[in-house]
């Protein structure tokens, strides 16, 4: 292929800019023309598309968010939306499109593929909820952001001898909660993939207090069924320990990407270009250990992410 586009879609993730840079610079290096598509699938349907050069992506490798902007587009899910998107791609002569996003964006790319546009998926989401790849771009930064916030939360929790329930993002995936919780020494970690036991959390809080430990951090993934305020009230009522809540929300989606995310984004973005250059389509790129992998995109979407149960057990052992 000689002319390709790149877009970012769904929730933005730190490292998306590094991936865009890798796609654009990789295309220029391989003598391909490359177009930036703004505002995700919305911009594709509306023809918000412009040619990029190597300097279009200068000074962005370290920036959070996405210079291409992102969107969630209900219209793109309709047959009319797909027709419109395919027509715009044809108008700009785009033979292939690199889609940087999460599982929803990957599902959308399959529809584009069926409409005759070659697509390659690059996993960009803080959630780490795509099972075919060890890591998604943005996850490491989000974990580090939460760990840093947890330091602040712990200071004030200790000062007041209370407990704090911290709700983190991840949609239906508990990976941010699990890794950030383990790295921060949280006393309890609740993730949607594993049923929680209120009695056990209360026991841990009370046992800690009895030993003279005057604080408790309960890390809860947003996908866990009980609302965070309700959980805090329940814990306070059962233990007698004052229990606060903190929900960092979008703070954990922004910020400069870590070196790990920049490296992942650079490697996966460049691989996506190589695949389009070689006329490969309908695949997603990912990472296993230190190896870049290529998986059929429909297979990739259907591989469920599994929580690392060893880490749940370890967190519980180490926070006694
Ligand atoms: P993410 O890519 O981060 O999972 P979303 O789930 O919001 O984010 O998906 C981004 C966009 O991808 C949606 O707004 C929609 O346009 C498209 N999309 C999502 N799910 C589907 C689907 N099942 N079929 C077709 N397009 C989809
Ligand atoms: O997929 C990224 C994510 O931040 C999830 O962790 C969260 O559930 C969701 O997006 C929030 O969506 P919105 O940006 O529509 O509020």
Tab-separated table of C-alpha atoms and ligand atoms in Angstrom:
chain	number	residue	atom	x	y	z
A	1	UNK	CA	0.000	0.000	0.000
A	2	UNK	CA	1.103	3.530	-0.729
A	3	UNK	CA	-1.443	5.747	1.004
A	4	UNK	CA	-2.701	5.142	4.522
A	5	UNK	CA	-4.541	6.934	7.333
A	6	UNK	CA	-4.309	6.855	11.110
A	7	UNK	CA	-6.962	7.595	13.729
A	8	UNK	CA	-7.454	7.359	17.487
A	9	UNK	CA	-10.810	6.195	18.844
A	10	UNK	CA	-12.620	5.549	22.141
A	11	UNK	CA	-11.142	6.673	25.463
A	12	UNK	CA	-7.823	8.463	24.957
A	13	UNK	CA	-4.746	6.849	26.502
A	14	UNK	CA	-1.253	8.179	27.279
A	15	UNK	CA	1.054	6.938	24.513
A	16	UNK	CA	-1.466	7.396	21.694
A	17	UNK	CA	0.633	10.334	20.458
A	18	UNK	CA	3.788	8.222	20.473
A	19	UNK	CA	1.902	5.636	18.384
A	20	UNK	CA	0.686	8.289	15.908
A	21	UNK	CA	4.273	9.533	15.597
A	22	UNK	CA	5.518	6.005	14.891
A	23	UNK	CA	2.865	5.473	12.200
A	24	UNK	CA	3.579	8.799	10.489
A	25	UNK	CA	7.377	8.585	10.649
A	26	UNK	CA	7.255	4.886	9.730
A	27	UNK	CA	5.142	5.647	6.667
A	28	UNK	CA	7.442	8.477	5.554
A	29	UNK	CA	10.452	6.177	5.984
A	30	UNK	CA	8.738	3.552	3.795
A	31	UNK	CA	7.838	6.088	1.072
A	32	UNK	CA	4.133	5.974	1.828
A	33	UNK	CA	1.754	8.920	2.052
A	34	UNK	CA	0.064	9.220	5.422
A	35	UNK	CA	-3.105	11.068	6.443
A	36	UNK	CA	-4.225	12.059	9.924
A	37	UNK	CA	-7.937	11.382	10.495
A	38	UNK	CA	-9.322	13.669	13.227
A	39	UNK	CA	-11.925	12.833	15.867
A	40	UNK	CA	-11.913	9.049	15.430
A	41	UNK	CA	-14.657	7.434	13.366
A	42	UNK	CA	-16.714	10.668	13.505
A	43	UNK	CA	-13.967	12.492	11.621
A	44	UNK	CA	-13.603	9.635	9.151
A	45	UNK	CA	-17.323	9.832	8.293
A	46	UNK	CA	-17.131	13.634	8.014
A	47	UNK	CA	-13.929	13.765	5.968
A	48	UNK	CA	-11.854	15.521	8.673
A	49	UNK	CA	-8.706	14.176	7.061
A	50	UNK	CA	-5.409	15.887	6.216
A	51	UNK	CA	-2.064	14.846	4.841
A	52	UNK	CA	0.703	14.596	7.443
A	53	UNK	CA	4.443	15.022	7.024
A	54	UNK	CA	7.253	13.992	9.332
A	55	UNK	CA	7.027	17.371	11.091
A	56	UNK	CA	3.281	17.013	11.772
A	57	UNK	CA	4.243	14.745	14.652
A	58	UNK	CA	7.193	16.722	16.063
A	59	UNK	CA	7.309	17.252	19.803
A	60	UNK	CA	4.461	14.888	20.713
A	61	UNK	CA	6.140	11.675	21.915
A	62	UNK	CA	5.946	12.834	25.540
A	63	UNK	CA	2.424	14.258	25.485
A	64	UNK	CA	-0.714	12.631	26.895
A	65	UNK	CA	-4.060	12.735	25.096
A	66	UNK	CA	-4.071	12.531	21.312
A	67	UNK	CA	-3.289	15.253	18.759
A	68	UNK	CA	-5.824	13.564	16.450
A	69	UNK	CA	-8.578	13.893	19.103
A	70	UNK	CA	-10.909	11.006	19.814
A	71	UNK	CA	-14.626	10.288	19.956
A	72	UNK	CA	-17.258	7.709	20.667
A	73	UNK	CA	-19.494	7.514	17.630
A	74	UNK	CA	-22.888	5.748	17.775
A	75	UNK	CA	-23.506	6.645	14.115
A	76	UNK	CA	-20.442	4.718	12.973
A	77	UNK	CA	-22.109	1.529	14.228
A	78	UNK	CA	-24.925	1.916	11.678
A	79	UNK	CA	-24.774	0.702	8.043
A	80	UNK	CA	-25.129	4.347	6.914
A	81	UNK	CA	-22.159	5.346	9.096
A	82	UNK	CA	-19.979	2.611	7.613
A	83	UNK	CA	-20.998	3.576	4.059
A	84	UNK	CA	-20.126	7.193	4.761
A	85	UNK	CA	-16.763	6.258	6.290
A	86	UNK	CA	-15.844	3.960	3.403
A	87	UNK	CA	-16.825	6.664	0.898
A	88	UNK	CA	-14.563	9.227	2.601
A	89	UNK	CA	-11.674	6.754	2.714
A	90	UNK	CA	-12.132	6.165	-1.026
A	91	UNK	CA	-12.355	9.921	-1.702
A	92	UNK	CA	-8.964	10.477	-0.042
A	93	UNK	CA	-7.528	7.365	-1.719
A	94	UNK	CA	-6.781	5.680	1.619
A	95	UNK	CA	-5.938	2.022	1.064
A	96	UNK	CA	-5.458	1.203	4.727
A	97	UNK	CA	-6.161	2.711	8.136
A	98	UNK	CA	-4.335	2.216	11.421
A	99	UNK	CA	-6.932	2.252	14.206
A	100	UNK	CA	-5.495	3.077	17.625
A	101	UNK	CA	-8.082	2.265	20.306
A	102	UNK	CA	-9.709	-0.345	22.498
A	103	UNK	CA	-11.965	-3.325	21.816
A	104	UNK	CA	-14.892	-1.167	20.642
A	105	UNK	CA	-12.662	0.568	18.111
A	106	UNK	CA	-11.374	-2.833	16.971
A	107	UNK	CA	-14.974	-4.007	16.426
A	108	UNK	CA	-15.573	-0.901	14.338
A	109	UNK	CA	-12.450	-1.646	12.293
A	110	UNK	CA	-13.872	-5.065	11.399
A	111	UNK	CA	-16.893	-3.331	9.850
A	112	UNK	CA	-14.568	-1.115	7.830
A	113	UNK	CA	-12.651	-4.175	6.727
A	114	UNK	CA	-15.891	-5.730	5.464
A	115	UNK	CA	-16.532	-2.509	3.539
A	116	UNK	CA	-13.221	-2.985	1.730
A	117	UNK	CA	-10.860	-0.772	3.767
A	118	UNK	CA	-7.740	-2.531	5.054
A	119	UNK	CA	-7.383	-1.932	8.786
A	120	UNK	CA	-4.783	-2.734	11.427
A	121	UNK	CA	-5.584	-2.463	15.154
A	122	UNK	CA	-3.119	-0.935	17.614
A	123	UNK	CA	-4.250	-1.454	21.260
A	124	UNK	CA	-4.602	1.966	22.894
A	125	UNK	CA	-6.553	1.997	26.154
A	126	UNK	CA	-5.687	2.420	29.825
A	127	UNK	CA	-7.937	-0.556	30.656
A	128	UNK	CA	-5.609	-3.390	29.515
A	129	UNK	CA	-8.752	-5.352	28.701
A	130	UNK	CA	-7.610	-6.951	25.433
A	131	UNK	CA	-6.630	-10.551	26.161
A	132	UNK	CA	-4.539	-11.196	23.017
A	133	UNK	CA	-1.809	-8.779	24.126
A	134	UNK	CA	0.082	-8.657	27.438
A	135	UNK	CA	-0.266	-4.880	27.563
A	136	UNK	CA	-2.215	-2.063	25.959
A	137	UNK	CA	-0.747	1.401	25.352
A	138	UNK	CA	-1.597	3.703	28.284
A	139	UNK	CA	-2.006	1.031	30.945
A	140	UNK	CA	1.459	1.440	32.471
A	141	UNK	CA	1.047	5.218	32.714
A	142	UNK	CA	-2.382	4.889	34.341
A	143	UNK	CA	-0.996	2.420	36.897
A	144	UNK	CA	1.871	4.785	37.709
A	145	UNK	CA	-0.520	7.725	38.049
A	146	UNK	CA	-2.709	5.775	40.471
A	147	UNK	CA	0.342	4.653	42.459
A	148	UNK	CA	1.445	8.263	42.786
A	149	UNK	CA	-2.054	9.361	43.910
A	150	UNK	CA	-2.159	6.498	46.380
A	151	UNK	CA	0.945	7.951	48.071
A	152	UNK	CA	-0.968	11.173	48.770
A	153	UNK	CA	-4.100	9.321	49.827
A	154	UNK	CA	-2.113	7.140	52.224
A	155	UNK	CA	-0.542	10.198	53.935
A	156	UNK	CA	-3.885	11.671	54.878
A	157	UNK	CA	-5.477	8.277	55.614
A	158	UNK	CA	-2.694	7.531	58.108
A	159	UNK	CA	-2.863	11.026	59.613
A	160	UNK	CA	-6.529	10.558	60.459
A	161	UNK	CA	-6.387	6.867	61.323
A	162	UNK	CA	-9.185	6.033	58.946
A	163	UNK	CA	-9.873	3.943	55.848
A	164	UNK	CA	-10.195	5.048	52.223
A	165	UNK	CA	-11.919	3.272	49.364
A	166	UNK	CA	-10.241	4.293	46.088
A	167	UNK	CA	-12.174	3.634	42.881
A	168	UNK	CA	-10.090	3.342	39.726
A	169	UNK	CA	-11.028	2.975	36.056
A	170	UNK	CA	-10.797	-0.098	33.842
A	171	UNK	CA	-14.370	-0.655	32.692
A	172	UNK	CA	-14.972	-4.408	33.273
A	173	UNK	CA	-11.302	-5.146	33.794
A	174	UNK	CA	-9.564	-5.063	37.189
A	175	UNK	CA	-5.975	-4.805	35.958
A	176	UNK	CA	-5.379	-1.157	36.977
A	177	UNK	CA	-6.765	-1.841	40.463
A	178	UNK	CA	-4.793	-5.034	40.829
A	179	UNK	CA	-1.389	-3.755	39.768
A	180	UNK	CA	-1.667	-0.316	41.348
A	181	UNK	CA	-3.090	-1.884	44.512
A	182	UNK	CA	-0.246	-4.380	44.804
A	183	UNK	CA	2.356	-1.699	44.060
A	184	UNK	CA	0.868	0.567	46.742
A	185	UNK	CA	0.377	-1.987	49.502
A	186	UNK	CA	-3.429	-1.702	49.507
A	187	UNK	CA	-4.998	-3.743	52.312
A	188	UNK	CA	-7.807	-5.086	50.091
A	189	UNK	CA	-8.223	-5.168	46.298
A	190	UNK	CA	-11.629	-5.635	44.664
A	191	UNK	CA	-11.848	-6.449	40.958
A	192	UNK	CA	-14.871	-7.397	38.850
A	193	UNK	CA	-13.422	-10.743	37.811
A	194	UNK	CA	-13.362	-12.086	41.395
A	195	UNK	CA	-16.374	-12.029	43.789
A	196	UNK	CA	-15.738	-9.810	46.812
A	197	UNK	CA	-16.379	-10.740	50.416
A	198	UNK	CA	-17.448	-7.828	52.647
A	199	UNK	CA	-16.854	-9.870	55.821
A	200	UNK	CA	-13.253	-10.493	54.816
A	201	UNK	CA	-12.578	-6.813	54.110
A	202	UNK	CA	-14.095	-5.855	57.481
A	203	UNK	CA	-12.053	-8.531	59.261
A	204	UNK	CA	-8.860	-7.179	57.718
A	205	UNK	CA	-9.732	-3.618	58.717
A	206	UNK	CA	-10.533	-4.623	62.297
A	207	UNK	CA	-7.523	-6.931	62.657
A	208	UNK	CA	-5.266	-4.124	61.403
A	209	UNK	CA	-6.712	-1.673	63.922
A	210	UNK	CA	-6.265	-4.187	66.752
A	211	UNK	CA	-2.570	-4.563	65.892
A	212	UNK	CA	-2.121	-0.785	65.987
A	213	UNK	CA	-2.204	-0.215	62.226
A	214	UNK	CA	-4.315	2.894	61.981
A	215	UNK	CA	-5.094	3.039	58.290
A	216	UNK	CA	-6.555	0.931	55.520
A	217	UNK	CA	-6.665	1.388	51.742
A	218	UNK	CA	-9.341	-0.530	49.862
A	219	UNK	CA	-8.639	-0.460	46.134
A	220	UNK	CA	-11.779	-1.002	44.063
A	221	UNK	CA	-12.087	-1.286	40.290
A	222	UNK	CA	-15.030	0.654	38.815
A	223	UNK	CA	-16.459	-2.566	37.323
A	224	UNK	CA	-17.149	-4.046	40.782
A	225	UNK	CA	-20.917	-4.121	41.173
A	226	UNK	CA	-21.352	-2.223	44.470
A	227	UNK	CA	-21.289	1.607	44.250
A	228	UNK	CA	-18.208	3.039	45.976
A	229	UNK	CA	-20.111	5.299	48.424
A	230	UNK	CA	-22.347	2.402	49.414
A	231	UNK	CA	-19.324	0.188	50.028
A	232	UNK	CA	-17.714	2.858	52.223
A	233	UNK	CA	-20.909	3.288	54.284
A	234	UNK	CA	-21.206	-0.446	54.728
A	235	UNK	CA	-17.590	-0.822	55.862
A	236	UNK	CA	-17.861	2.097	58.279
A	237	UNK	CA	-21.111	0.767	59.752
A	238	UNK	CA	-19.693	-2.723	60.213
A	239	UNK	CA	-16.233	-1.809	61.568
A	240	UNK	CA	-16.755	1.515	63.287
A	241	UNK	CA	-13.750	2.835	61.335
A	242	UNK	CA	-14.320	6.115	59.501
A	243	UNK	CA	-14.201	5.313	55.791
A	244	UNK	CA	-13.720	7.928	53.046
A	245	UNK	CA	-13.889	7.583	49.283
A	246	UNK	CA	-11.637	8.901	46.511
A	247	UNK	CA	-12.459	8.591	42.796
A	248	UNK	CA	-9.585	9.972	40.680
A	249	UNK	CA	-11.618	9.472	37.446
A	250	UNK	CA	-10.118	11.181	34.380
A	251	UNK	CA	-6.939	12.207	36.221
A	252	UNK	CA	-5.750	8.650	35.594
A	253	UNK	CA	-6.335	8.934	31.828
A	254	UNK	CA	-4.118	11.976	31.261
A	255	UNK	CA	-0.454	12.796	31.745
A	256	UNK	CA	2.847	12.212	30.029
A	257	UNK	CA	3.285	8.546	29.020
A	258	UNK	CA	5.874	6.447	30.836
A	259	UNK	CA	8.930	5.192	28.961
A	260	UNK	CA	7.292	1.738	28.870
A	261	UNK	CA	4.209	3.126	27.086
A	262	UNK	CA	6.282	5.217	24.664
A	263	UNK	CA	8.357	2.165	23.741
A	264	UNK	CA	5.287	-0.027	23.299
A	265	UNK	CA	3.565	2.638	21.201
A	266	UNK	CA	6.636	3.173	19.012
A	267	UNK	CA	7.105	-0.534	18.364
A	268	UNK	CA	3.434	-1.320	17.698
A	269	UNK	CA	2.843	1.800	15.578
A	270	UNK	CA	5.795	1.020	13.347
A	271	UNK	CA	4.785	-2.640	13.010
A	272	UNK	CA	1.307	-1.571	11.856
A	273	UNK	CA	2.872	0.446	9.031
A	274	UNK	CA	5.098	-2.431	7.962
A	275	UNK	CA	2.015	-4.673	7.758
A	276	UNK	CA	0.073	-2.221	5.569
A	277	UNK	CA	3.156	-1.684	3.414
A	278	UNK	CA	3.155	-5.460	2.838
A	279	UNK	CA	-0.600	-5.469	2.084
A	280	UNK	CA	-1.567	-7.280	5.285
A	281	UNK	CA	-5.028	-6.356	6.624
A	282	UNK	CA	-7.486	-7.309	9.358
A	283	UNK	CA	-4.961	-7.946	12.105
A	284	UNK	CA	-4.111	-6.439	15.476
A	285	UNK	CA	-0.585	-5.905	16.750
A	286	UNK	CA	0.342	-6.622	20.355
A	287	UNK	CA	3.111	-7.723	22.681
A	288	UNK	CA	3.986	-11.048	24.333
A	289	UNK	CA	6.957	-10.744	26.634
A	290	UNK	CA	9.306	-8.603	24.584
A	291	UNK	CA	8.042	-9.816	21.208
A	292	UNK	CA	5.707	-7.902	18.920
A	293	UNK	CA	2.882	-10.224	17.825
A	294	UNK	CA	0.286	-10.100	15.059
A	295	UNK	CA	-3.179	-11.654	15.624
A	296	UNK	CA	-6.253	-11.876	13.405
A	297	UNK	CA	-8.391	-8.972	14.660
A	298	UNK	CA	-11.626	-10.951	15.065
A	299	UNK	CA	-9.734	-13.526	17.116
A	300	UNK	CA	-8.049	-10.772	19.089
A	301	UNK	CA	-11.378	-9.199	20.086
A	302	UNK	CA	-12.678	-12.517	21.359
A	303	UNK	CA	-9.714	-13.427	23.564
A	304	UNK	CA	-10.826	-12.571	27.090
A	305	UNK	CA	-8.327	-10.851	29.355
A	306	UNK	CA	-7.583	-12.918	32.460
A	307	UNK	CA	-6.687	-11.314	35.786
A	308	UNK	CA	-3.395	-12.358	37.310
A	309	UNK	CA	-4.767	-14.283	40.293
A	310	UNK	CA	-1.269	-14.822	41.728
A	311	UNK	CA	-1.052	-11.086	42.277
A	312	UNK	CA	-4.329	-10.967	44.199
A	313	UNK	CA	-3.053	-13.610	46.552
A	314	UNK	CA	0.317	-11.874	46.880
A	315	UNK	CA	-1.316	-8.528	47.687
A	316	UNK	CA	-3.337	-10.183	50.408
A	317	UNK	CA	-0.280	-11.954	51.900
A	318	UNK	CA	1.902	-8.843	51.903
A	319	UNK	CA	-0.631	-6.451	53.410
A	320	UNK	CA	-1.300	-8.401	56.630
B	1	LIG	P1	-12.803	1.667	22.985
B	1	LIG	O1	-12.271	1.550	21.619
B	1	LIG	O2	-11.870	2.403	23.904
B	1	LIG	O3	-13.277	0.348	23.535
B	1	LIG	P2	-15.592	2.405	22.515
B	1	LIG	O4	-16.153	1.127	23.001
B	1	LIG	O5	-16.288	3.663	22.883
B	1	LIG	O6	-14.083	2.630	22.959
B	1	LIG	O7	-15.528	2.310	20.921
B	1	LIG	C1	-15.100	3.395	20.129
B	1	LIG	C2	-15.980	3.499	18.907
B	1	LIG	O8	-15.855	2.311	18.132
B	1	LIG	C3	-17.469	3.613	19.192
B	1	LIG	O9	-17.872	4.923	19.467
B	1	LIG	C4	-18.074	3.106	17.897
B	1	LIG	O10	-18.074	4.104	16.883
B	1	LIG	C5	-17.095	2.003	17.508
B	1	LIG	N1	-17.617	0.716	17.996
B	1	LIG	C6	-17.674	0.293	19.271
B	1	LIG	N2	-18.260	-0.922	19.376
B	1	LIG	C7	-18.606	-1.267	18.130
B	1	LIG	C8	-19.283	-2.411	17.560
B	1	LIG	N3	-19.688	-3.433	18.313
B	1	LIG	N4	-19.464	-2.417	16.221
B	1	LIG	C9	-19.038	-1.391	15.461
B	1	LIG	N5	-18.428	-0.298	15.911
B	1	LIG	C10	-18.194	-0.224	17.234
B	2	LIG	O1	-11.834	2.866	28.248
B	2	LIG	C1	-11.210	3.882	28.981
B	2	LIG	C2	-12.151	4.403	30.056
B	2	LIG	O2	-11.498	5.449	30.749
B	2	LIG	C3	-12.670	3.351	31.046
B	2	LIG	O3	-11.714	3.026	32.020
B	2	LIG	C4	-13.900	4.028	31.577
B	2	LIG	O4	-14.834	3.082	32.027
B	2	LIG	C5	-14.421	4.762	30.371
B	2	LIG	O5	-13.327	4.925	29.482
B	2	LIG	C6	-15.007	6.100	30.677
B	2	LIG	O6	-15.667	6.512	29.534
B	2	LIG	P1	-16.025	8.012	29.166
B	2	LIG	O7	-14.790	8.610	28.595
B	2	LIG	O8	-17.096	7.870	28.116
B	2	LIG	O9	-16.474	8.667	30.404
